Amino acid sequence: MTITVDGAGSKINVVGALDSGMEAAALLADLQHLPILTRHLELVFFDALTLPASVLEAIAKIKLSGIQVKITVYSNYLAHYLMRLGITAKCIHSVEERKQLTDIQAIALCGSAESLDKIFTIVEKLPPAEVAVFIVQHILADSDNLLDQLLKVRTSCYRIEMPTNLQPIKAGTIYIAPADHHMKVANGLVYLTHDRKNHLARPSINVLFESLAYAYGPHALAVLLCGMGDDGVEGTRLLSERGAFVIVEDSNDCHMARLLTDAAVQNGKFAHVLNLQEICSFIGSALNRGGKQASPPLVELFLEAVYARYDYDYRGYQEGTLERRIKNSMLLLHIEDFFEFQRQVLTDPEIFRRFFLEMSIEITSFFRHPEQMRLLRDEVLPYLESFPNLRIWSAGCASGEEVFSLAIMLDELGLFDKARIFATDINPYALNQAQAGLFPLDKLEENRANYLKSGGIRCFDDYVENNGLYLKMSDRLRARILFHQHSLVQDGVFNEFELIICRNVMIYFKPALQQKVMLRFEKSLHPEGFLVLGTQEGLLSSGSEQRFSEYKSKSRIYRWRH
């Protein structure tokens, strides 16, 4: 992190995530030593997505002292968080100029050793389109090329041809280079020649690439897959120079046969180096240019690529949820078509982070669904009082309102000191907000009302400090809560709990993913414990209805069947 302060001390620029205690301490030192006569302070956060509680409280103290504070951020996520806390911030959106992909008329899939299975996978996932596909794979001169027969059983969207010389090129057709013949294209025809070998290869990838460069130029998309040698490297340069979109497979996909892709990365010219799942997503969305909203199969390819690249798995989310979140992400990024969106997400970790934040569900409030919370207070928690230690898991806790609601109820029932609340969420930035314990002041009346409806016996205000900008939870409540990043989709069981609460999370998952998450809960729930789901959720689609019974009708609180 870098902090720069102007000569007058009235402007502080913060470059970096501001996600460590030392960084926060450095900024606090500058905030606490403002010049005595300072009446205006400008803060610029270039990279931060959230701010530590200590920094937020220091900013609030400065504002409340009468100093005018102007804050500029480059993250919509941080701007929204600050505004929730009554701290106005201006968000600057940067839009980069990028080379636009033109309509694709020809695709080349080329490789040598270890490329056959990659070709199978790409062809199987090719969406139907008015495009010609050309395949060159190095094979021995005296071998029979059976690739046409192997591909015919893998796609019904394209005709498969082992072409003859001067055969007309037709869209919707895959052309495979025969053994011991170069294949090139020109004048709308496929040419087969027995010219000398190119880089020890016939058929040669270079020969096809060079002909595509002149015949199709910016309307060509070429993929160089695993292999030995360097045939194809020169061709990537000419293709790129003539405006084609060139992809080189990531050598980490190639095991032993990585010489070709390594040579292309070192000496070729290309747009991106991608793994196999990303290549499938790129090609699929490239053939859907002009489509502002991707079809479910294209979204599926994109999510496979996201999982392969970043190890975050959204494949089991409901289609409606995915459609809304992708659309919102594209709007925030000022991107108009799906190809460019998936391209940026898959090749720019910062853009993926913005997509990740948009995919994180953070709809919550204090004592949400007070009727259900009242049942917890009056019957469930008193039943659990007999346990010597009470372990509670709030799964998908978002920004923390539900967790602190539980803490308040435990305190009023005299169970707080023997309880331990584990609060988890996939979003580390939401967890930082929850751990800070700072909440919007404009929700105070709603919080008071829901607290009373859920059976509160004191006053909600007893648990918060109101500084005129936001509400701060008491340190005593925060001390019994452990916040931890955890994915319900990918991470395993980490304890046994007497009470598990996961509300309004599974509603966004498809049935198969709901079943997977429920298995995690089943392995984590004490035999005498309780499972609480959201009021719009249930067990029918998760497959667990045979193992659980509802505590009370329509309560969405469940126990093991005995």
XYZ file of C-alpha atoms in Angstrom:
562
model
C 0.000 0.000 0.000
C 1.130 3.546 -0.761
C -0.204 6.638 1.032
C 0.592 10.090 -0.290
C -0.329 13.304 1.494
C -0.234 16.657 -0.261
C 1.842 19.493 1.110
C -1.058 21.119 2.931
C -2.118 17.805 4.451
C -5.672 18.168 3.161
C -5.614 15.391 0.540
C -4.678 11.759 1.132
C -4.350 9.248 -1.717
C -4.471 5.571 -0.753
C -3.198 3.043 -3.295
C -3.640 -0.593 -2.264
C -6.250 -2.858 -0.724
C -5.871 -1.518 2.844
C -6.474 -5.037 4.155
C -3.858 -5.400 6.884
C -3.520 -3.976 10.370
C -0.247 -2.221 9.555
C -1.766 -0.483 6.537
C -4.767 0.655 8.568
C -2.453 1.954 11.307
C -0.445 3.970 8.779
C -3.583 5.646 7.428
C -4.925 6.261 10.933
C -1.702 8.048 11.839
C -2.195 10.455 8.927
C -5.867 10.994 9.790
C -5.074 11.685 13.442
C -2.379 14.249 12.638
C -4.252 16.567 10.299
C -3.088 20.193 10.365
C -4.893 22.165 13.059
C -6.438 24.627 10.605
C -7.675 21.976 8.171
C -11.341 22.575 7.302
C -11.452 20.391 4.202
C -10.164 16.846 3.759
C -10.129 14.838 0.541
C -9.606 11.064 0.614
C -9.074 8.979 -2.522
C -9.174 5.170 -2.318
C -7.939 3.669 -5.577
C -8.078 -0.069 -4.815
C -9.893 -0.746 -1.547
C -13.176 -2.688 -1.605
C -13.870 -2.230 2.088
C -12.360 -0.245 4.969
C -11.400 -1.408 8.476
C -13.716 -0.344 11.281
C -10.951 1.766 12.827
C -10.584 3.799 9.618
C -14.345 4.203 9.231
C -14.660 5.430 12.805
C -11.791 7.889 12.298
C -13.464 9.291 9.170
C -16.775 9.586 11.020
C -15.085 11.420 13.900
C -13.539 13.906 11.469
C -16.901 14.510 9.751
C -18.697 14.978 13.050
C -16.059 17.512 14.162
C -17.222 19.842 11.394
C -14.483 19.197 8.838
C -15.815 18.756 5.305
C -14.744 15.354 4.008
C -14.768 14.539 0.304
C -14.248 10.860 -0.526
C -13.536 9.443 -3.977
C -13.429 5.688 -4.610
C -12.932 3.483 -7.651
C -15.071 0.609 -6.379
C -18.858 0.631 -6.609
C -18.893 -1.940 -3.810
C -17.021 0.374 -1.420
C -19.122 3.378 -2.446
C -22.317 1.465 -1.626
C -20.946 0.382 1.760
C -19.924 3.918 2.720
C -23.288 5.334 1.697
C -25.046 2.697 3.839
C -23.099 4.121 6.772
C -24.064 7.721 6.011
C -20.681 8.592 4.489
C -21.042 10.137 1.041
C -18.564 8.945 -1.577
C -18.117 9.620 -5.269
C -17.425 6.544 -7.373
C -15.365 6.857 -10.553
C -15.881 4.187 -13.204
C -13.008 3.613 -15.601
C -13.877 2.331 -19.080
C -11.029 1.021 -21.215
C -10.991 1.045 -24.991
C -10.594 -2.497 -26.308
C -10.232 -4.013 -29.727
C -13.614 -5.312 -30.835
C -14.049 -8.800 -32.250
C -15.702 -8.885 -35.678
C -18.156 -11.523 -36.857
C -16.444 -14.901 -37.064
C -16.721 -16.781 -40.359
C -13.930 -19.352 -39.925
C -12.448 -21.252 -36.983
C -9.193 -23.228 -36.992
C -8.461 -25.915 -34.400
C -4.885 -27.127 -34.726
C -2.456 -29.192 -32.691
C -0.160 -32.160 -32.509
C 0.411 -34.648 -29.695
C -2.197 -34.569 -26.882
C -4.531 -32.372 -28.931
C -7.051 -35.018 -30.031
C -9.117 -35.044 -26.840
C -9.036 -31.236 -26.781
C -10.458 -31.144 -30.312
C -13.196 -33.583 -29.275
C -14.175 -31.389 -26.322
C -14.269 -28.166 -28.334
C -16.326 -29.701 -31.150
C -18.789 -31.252 -28.692
C -19.411 -27.817 -27.181
C -19.541 -25.816 -30.424
C -22.926 -24.099 -30.703
C -24.630 -24.210 -34.112
C -23.494 -21.283 -36.254
C -22.941 -20.206 -39.863
C -19.213 -20.781 -39.648
C -16.670 -23.070 -41.325
C -14.311 -25.016 -39.073
C -10.885 -26.265 -40.195
C -8.906 -28.880 -38.266
C -5.248 -29.771 -38.682
C -3.693 -32.427 -36.488
C -0.247 -33.866 -37.091
C -0.482 -37.539 -38.101
C 1.893 -39.955 -39.805
C 1.862 -39.951 -43.609
C 0.919 -43.626 -43.883
C -1.826 -43.435 -41.242
C -5.540 -43.408 -41.882
C -7.062 -40.215 -40.517
C -10.185 -41.443 -38.754
C -10.938 -38.081 -37.180
C -13.965 -37.531 -39.406
C -15.593 -40.732 -38.141
C -14.723 -39.916 -34.544
C -16.231 -36.426 -34.791
C -19.471 -37.535 -36.443
C -20.566 -39.161 -33.199
C -19.689 -36.042 -31.196
C -21.738 -33.348 -32.926
C -25.022 -33.112 -34.759
C -24.699 -29.380 -35.363
C -22.068 -29.617 -38.121
C -21.390 -31.684 -41.210
C -18.024 -33.473 -41.030
C -15.910 -33.584 -44.202
C -12.564 -35.067 -45.164
C -12.382 -32.671 -48.135
C -11.252 -33.219 -51.678
C -9.142 -30.723 -53.580
C -11.041 -27.585 -54.687
C -14.082 -28.488 -52.617
C -16.334 -25.426 -52.006
C -16.400 -24.145 -48.439
C -19.828 -24.215 -46.797
C -20.834 -22.763 -43.455
C -21.862 -25.285 -40.838
C -19.147 -27.717 -41.938
C -16.006 -29.050 -40.256
C -13.114 -29.757 -42.657
C -10.326 -32.128 -41.568
C -6.893 -32.148 -43.199
C -6.169 -35.611 -44.704
C -2.938 -37.426 -43.897
C 0.162 -36.332 -45.842
C -1.617 -33.306 -47.391
C -1.482 -29.622 -46.600
C -4.896 -27.991 -46.323
C -5.331 -24.320 -47.159
C -8.206 -22.060 -48.125
C -8.658 -19.402 -50.800
C -11.408 -18.088 -53.069
C -14.079 -19.959 -51.127
C -12.397 -23.325 -51.801
C -10.390 -25.915 -49.874
C -7.030 -26.668 -51.502
C -5.144 -29.906 -50.793
C -1.473 -30.059 -51.817
C 1.463 -32.409 -51.453
C 4.010 -29.584 -51.240
C 7.147 -30.027 -49.171
C 6.815 -30.278 -45.433
C 6.588 -27.118 -43.375
C 8.512 -27.368 -40.094
C 8.707 -31.138 -40.621
C 4.930 -31.397 -40.856
C 2.429 -32.323 -43.565
C -0.364 -31.410 -42.986
C 1.052 -28.193 -41.594
C -0.598 -25.813 -39.165
C 1.400 -22.902 -40.581
C 0.041 -23.539 -44.087
C -3.559 -23.422 -42.887
C -2.996 -20.416 -40.612
C -1.321 -18.379 -43.355
C -4.096 -19.091 -45.848
C -6.761 -18.210 -43.255
C -4.990 -14.929 -42.562
C -5.385 -13.850 -46.194
C -8.777 -15.442 -46.862
C -10.592 -14.353 -43.686
C -8.405 -11.800 -41.875
C -10.340 -10.333 -38.920
C -13.177 -12.815 -39.476
C -10.993 -15.776 -38.421
C -10.548 -17.291 -34.976
C -7.608 -19.685 -34.599
C -6.726 -21.972 -31.699
C -3.283 -23.532 -31.281
C -3.475 -26.595 -29.037
C -0.930 -28.914 -27.405
C 1.846 -30.483 -29.424
C 5.532 -30.936 -30.122
C 7.752 -28.814 -32.371
C 6.921 -25.279 -33.492
C 4.634 -25.709 -36.521
C 1.997 -22.988 -36.244
C 4.021 -20.379 -34.378
C 4.807 -18.345 -37.518
C 1.181 -18.596 -38.555
C -0.030 -17.017 -35.318
C 2.011 -13.917 -36.118
C 0.535 -13.474 -39.600
C -3.002 -14.170 -38.390
C -2.677 -11.573 -35.639
C -1.143 -9.006 -37.979
C -4.125 -9.381 -40.309
C -6.636 -8.921 -37.496
C -7.572 -12.506 -36.655
C -8.301 -13.554 -33.077
C -5.643 -16.065 -31.983
C -5.796 -18.226 -28.852
C -2.951 -20.379 -27.539
C -3.791 -23.188 -25.136
C -2.264 -22.886 -21.678
C 0.753 -25.213 -21.506
C -0.373 -26.349 -18.065
C -3.110 -28.284 -19.899
C -0.580 -30.119 -22.031
C 1.385 -32.381 -19.683
C 4.296 -33.730 -21.777
C 3.400 -32.195 -25.166
C 3.884 -28.527 -24.311
C 6.729 -27.578 -26.661
C 4.360 -26.148 -29.283
C 2.364 -23.944 -26.930
C 5.511 -22.841 -25.091
C 7.076 -21.833 -28.420
C 3.932 -19.928 -29.397
C 3.922 -17.985 -26.131
C 7.605 -17.119 -26.522
C 7.734 -16.366 -30.251
C 4.188 -16.154 -31.581
C 1.543 -13.443 -31.532
C -1.840 -14.010 -29.944
C -4.738 -12.432 -28.092
C -4.898 -14.750 -25.077
C -3.448 -17.869 -23.465
C -6.393 -19.899 -22.164
C -7.174 -23.272 -20.653
C -9.515 -25.673 -22.442
C -12.693 -24.608 -20.624
C -11.948 -20.959 -21.365
C -11.349 -21.755 -25.032
C -14.785 -23.382 -25.230
C -16.391 -20.340 -23.614
C -14.560 -17.906 -25.908
C -15.542 -19.755 -29.076
C -19.143 -20.226 -27.982
C -19.665 -16.576 -27.109
C -17.717 -15.402 -30.190
C -20.246 -17.236 -32.357
C -23.020 -15.444 -30.489
C -21.752 -11.921 -31.209
C -24.434 -9.285 -30.992
C -26.263 -11.216 -28.305
C -26.483 -8.993 -25.243
C -27.883 -11.871 -23.187
C -26.258 -15.284 -23.466
C -28.264 -18.472 -23.833
C -28.141 -21.013 -20.969
C -25.632 -23.270 -22.828
C -23.243 -20.327 -23.285
C -23.606 -19.329 -19.641
C -22.822 -22.927 -18.709
C -19.613 -22.819 -20.775
C -18.692 -19.523 -19.119
C -19.250 -20.907 -15.617
C -17.139 -23.973 -16.436
C -14.374 -21.585 -17.466
C -14.768 -19.465 -14.316
C -14.462 -22.602 -12.205
C -11.366 -23.758 -14.105
C -9.678 -20.342 -13.878
C -10.646 -19.075 -10.412
C -11.958 -22.154 -8.541
C -15.321 -20.530 -7.774
C -18.261 -22.747 -8.673
C -21.513 -21.075 -9.773
C -22.676 -23.943 -11.988
C -25.471 -24.959 -9.640
C -27.106 -21.525 -9.361
C -30.638 -20.966 -10.640
C -30.794 -19.710 -14.234
C -32.833 -16.659 -13.248
C -30.266 -15.687 -10.614
C -27.413 -16.063 -13.087
C -29.213 -14.053 -15.752
C -29.876 -11.144 -13.376
C -26.389 -11.119 -11.893
C -24.626 -11.299 -15.251
C -26.854 -8.547 -16.626
C -26.123 -6.328 -13.612
C -22.394 -6.997 -13.934
C -22.420 -6.032 -17.604
C -24.242 -2.792 -16.782
C -21.754 -1.895 -14.039
C -18.834 -2.637 -16.357
C -20.397 -0.752 -19.287
C -20.133 -3.858 -21.496
C -22.786 -4.397 -24.132
C -22.246 -7.961 -25.344
C -21.615 -11.255 -23.615
C -18.434 -12.154 -25.509
C -16.618 -9.077 -24.244
C -17.989 -9.647 -20.748
C -16.752 -13.228 -20.469
C -13.482 -12.234 -22.108
C -12.769 -9.625 -19.449
C -13.913 -11.787 -16.541
C -11.714 -14.693 -17.626
C -8.590 -12.678 -18.438
C -8.630 -9.876 -15.848
C -8.666 -10.870 -12.141
C -9.898 -7.404 -11.157
C -12.930 -7.736 -13.456
C -13.581 -11.212 -12.049
C -13.525 -9.722 -8.554
C -16.286 -7.325 -9.564
C -18.294 -10.231 -10.992
C -17.678 -12.214 -7.798
C -19.047 -9.360 -5.697
C -22.132 -9.124 -7.888
C -22.698 -12.875 -7.518
C -22.564 -12.624 -3.718
C -26.081 -12.484 -2.280
C -26.206 -9.886 0.498
C -29.912 -9.330 1.152
C -30.333 -9.317 4.931
C -31.607 -7.262 7.864
C -31.890 -7.368 11.643
C -34.517 -9.846 12.897
C -35.630 -10.585 9.359
C -38.813 -12.715 9.291
C -39.605 -11.878 12.942
C -42.244 -14.633 13.276
C -39.581 -17.264 12.645
C -37.155 -15.467 14.957
C -39.874 -15.425 17.661
C -40.180 -19.201 17.413
C -36.419 -19.512 17.793
C -36.490 -17.293 20.878
C -39.524 -18.886 22.551
C -39.004 -22.595 21.838
C -35.854 -23.619 19.985
C -33.184 -21.795 21.987
C -34.755 -22.687 25.376
C -34.702 -26.363 24.313
C -30.995 -26.072 23.503
C -30.288 -24.568 26.941
C -29.605 -28.086 28.287
C -26.415 -28.375 26.222
C -23.254 -27.471 28.179
C -21.939 -25.585 25.152
C -24.027 -24.198 22.341
C -22.489 -24.094 18.866
C -24.361 -22.133 16.220
C -23.530 -21.848 12.526
C -24.872 -18.894 10.549
C -24.153 -20.005 6.973
C -24.216 -17.266 4.349
C -24.185 -14.508 6.950
C -23.624 -11.676 4.408
C -23.017 -8.343 6.177
C -23.855 -9.693 9.637
C -27.307 -8.450 10.642
C -28.633 -11.980 11.233
C -25.608 -12.977 13.297
C -25.988 -10.044 15.668
C -29.739 -10.687 15.891
C -28.913 -14.189 17.168
C -26.370 -12.765 19.608
C -28.975 -10.372 21.045
C -31.509 -13.186 21.527
C -28.913 -15.403 23.208
C -27.978 -12.552 25.526
C -31.578 -11.948 26.574
C -32.113 -15.681 27.223
C -28.977 -15.943 29.369
C -27.274 -18.254 26.865
C -24.758 -15.835 25.452
C -21.756 -16.785 27.591
C -21.929 -20.493 26.737
C -22.671 -19.972 23.052
C -20.247 -19.697 20.177
C -21.510 -18.373 16.846
C -19.649 -19.312 13.674
C -20.530 -16.843 10.922
C -19.468 -17.810 7.408
C -19.849 -16.419 3.924
C -18.143 -16.897 0.571
C -17.547 -13.137 0.258
C -14.539 -11.969 2.332
C -15.469 -8.311 1.857
C -18.960 -8.857 3.265
C -17.345 -10.681 6.188
C -15.115 -7.660 6.825
C -18.219 -5.487 6.975
C -19.929 -7.922 9.336
C -16.882 -8.105 11.586
C -16.725 -4.297 11.725
C -20.213 -4.291 13.256
C -21.255 -1.007 11.618
C -24.768 -0.737 10.189
C -27.017 1.833 8.453
C -28.698 4.405 10.657
C -31.639 4.790 8.265
C -32.778 1.239 9.144
C -33.078 2.007 12.868
C -36.890 2.216 12.981
C -37.236 -1.012 10.989
C -34.729 -2.701 13.297
C -36.636 -1.568 16.390
C -39.934 -2.857 15.002
C -38.576 -6.267 13.974
C -36.781 -6.638 17.306
C -40.055 -6.171 19.185
C -42.000 -8.456 16.809
C -39.436 -11.189 17.405
C -40.028 -11.025 21.177
C -37.346 -8.583 22.315
C -37.636 -7.751 26.021
C -35.459 -4.646 26.130
C -34.797 -1.997 23.511
C -32.830 -2.513 20.301
C -30.968 0.729 21.029
C -29.400 -0.892 24.111
C -27.162 -2.944 21.830
C -25.934 -0.228 19.485
C -24.087 3.063 19.649
C -25.626 5.795 17.479
C -23.092 8.426 16.405
C -25.428 10.218 14.008
C -23.978 8.535 10.900
C -24.317 4.808 11.556
C -24.993 2.219 14.253
C -22.135 0.387 15.955
C -22.700 -2.988 17.599
C -21.389 -3.426 21.135
C -17.937 -4.959 21.473
C -19.340 -7.502 23.926
C -21.579 -9.047 21.270
C -18.819 -9.130 18.696
C -16.506 -11.001 21.065
C -18.491 -14.277 20.851
C -18.719 -14.403 17.061
C -16.118 -16.064 14.824
C -16.173 -14.858 11.220
C -14.678 -17.125 8.581
C -14.741 -17.372 4.781
C -16.436 -20.603 3.695
C -18.097 -21.823 0.502
C -21.202 -23.963 0.938
C -20.558 -25.319 -2.554
C -16.903 -26.310 -2.290
C -15.711 -26.340 1.325
C -16.304 -29.237 3.701
C -17.680 -29.813 7.190
C -15.732 -28.068 9.962
C -17.662 -28.750 13.215
C -20.826 -30.167 14.779
C -23.565 -27.670 15.611
C -26.678 -27.653 17.754
C -28.211 -24.955 15.545
C -27.589 -24.240 11.854
C -29.196 -21.207 10.228
C -29.018 -20.760 6.464
C -31.774 -18.437 5.330
C -32.431 -17.165 1.813
C -29.337 -18.767 0.305
C -30.520 -22.095 -1.095
C -33.334 -20.388 -2.976
C -30.685 -19.279 -5.485
C -29.435 -22.857 -6.066
C -30.672 -25.539 -8.444
C -31.983 -28.771 -6.827
C -28.725 -30.682 -7.410
C -26.715 -28.022 -5.592
C -29.329 -27.809 -2.835
C -28.861 -31.537 -2.263
C -25.093 -31.090 -2.085
C -25.396 -28.290 0.490
C -27.947 -30.235 2.538
C -25.501 -33.137 2.805
C -23.013 -30.695 4.357
C -25.631 -29.595 6.871
C -26.605 -33.199 7.657
C -22.982 -34.037 8.454
C -22.725 -30.914 10.631
C -25.973 -31.073 12.632
C -26.108 -32.592 16.123
C -28.679 -35.432 16.465
C -30.765 -33.204 18.754
C -30.110 -30.034 16.790
C -32.222 -27.711 14.642
C -31.839 -26.541 11.045
C -33.408 -23.206 10.050
C -34.035 -22.293 6.399
C -35.567 -19.196 4.812
C -39.330 -18.758 4.796
C -39.431 -19.248 1.001
C -37.234 -22.352 1.135
C -37.907 -25.976 1.981
C -36.629 -29.532 1.682
C -38.676 -30.897 -1.231
C -36.149 -30.011 -3.932
C -33.138 -30.925 -1.793
C -34.017 -34.600 -1.312
C -33.764 -34.381 2.502
C -37.469 -34.520 3.346
C -37.193 -38.227 4.262
C -34.557 -37.509 6.898
C -35.993 -34.329 8.453
C -39.351 -33.311 9.817
C -40.609 -29.749 10.158
C -40.679 -28.618 13.777
C -43.944 -26.756 13.220
C -45.973 -26.440 10.034
C -44.603 -23.777 7.678
C -41.954 -22.737 10.211
C -39.068 -23.865 7.952
C -37.356 -25.101 11.109
C -36.346 -28.754 10.885
C -35.182 -31.615 13.099
C -33.914 -35.100 12.425
C -36.596 -37.767 12.105
C -36.164 -40.282 14.938
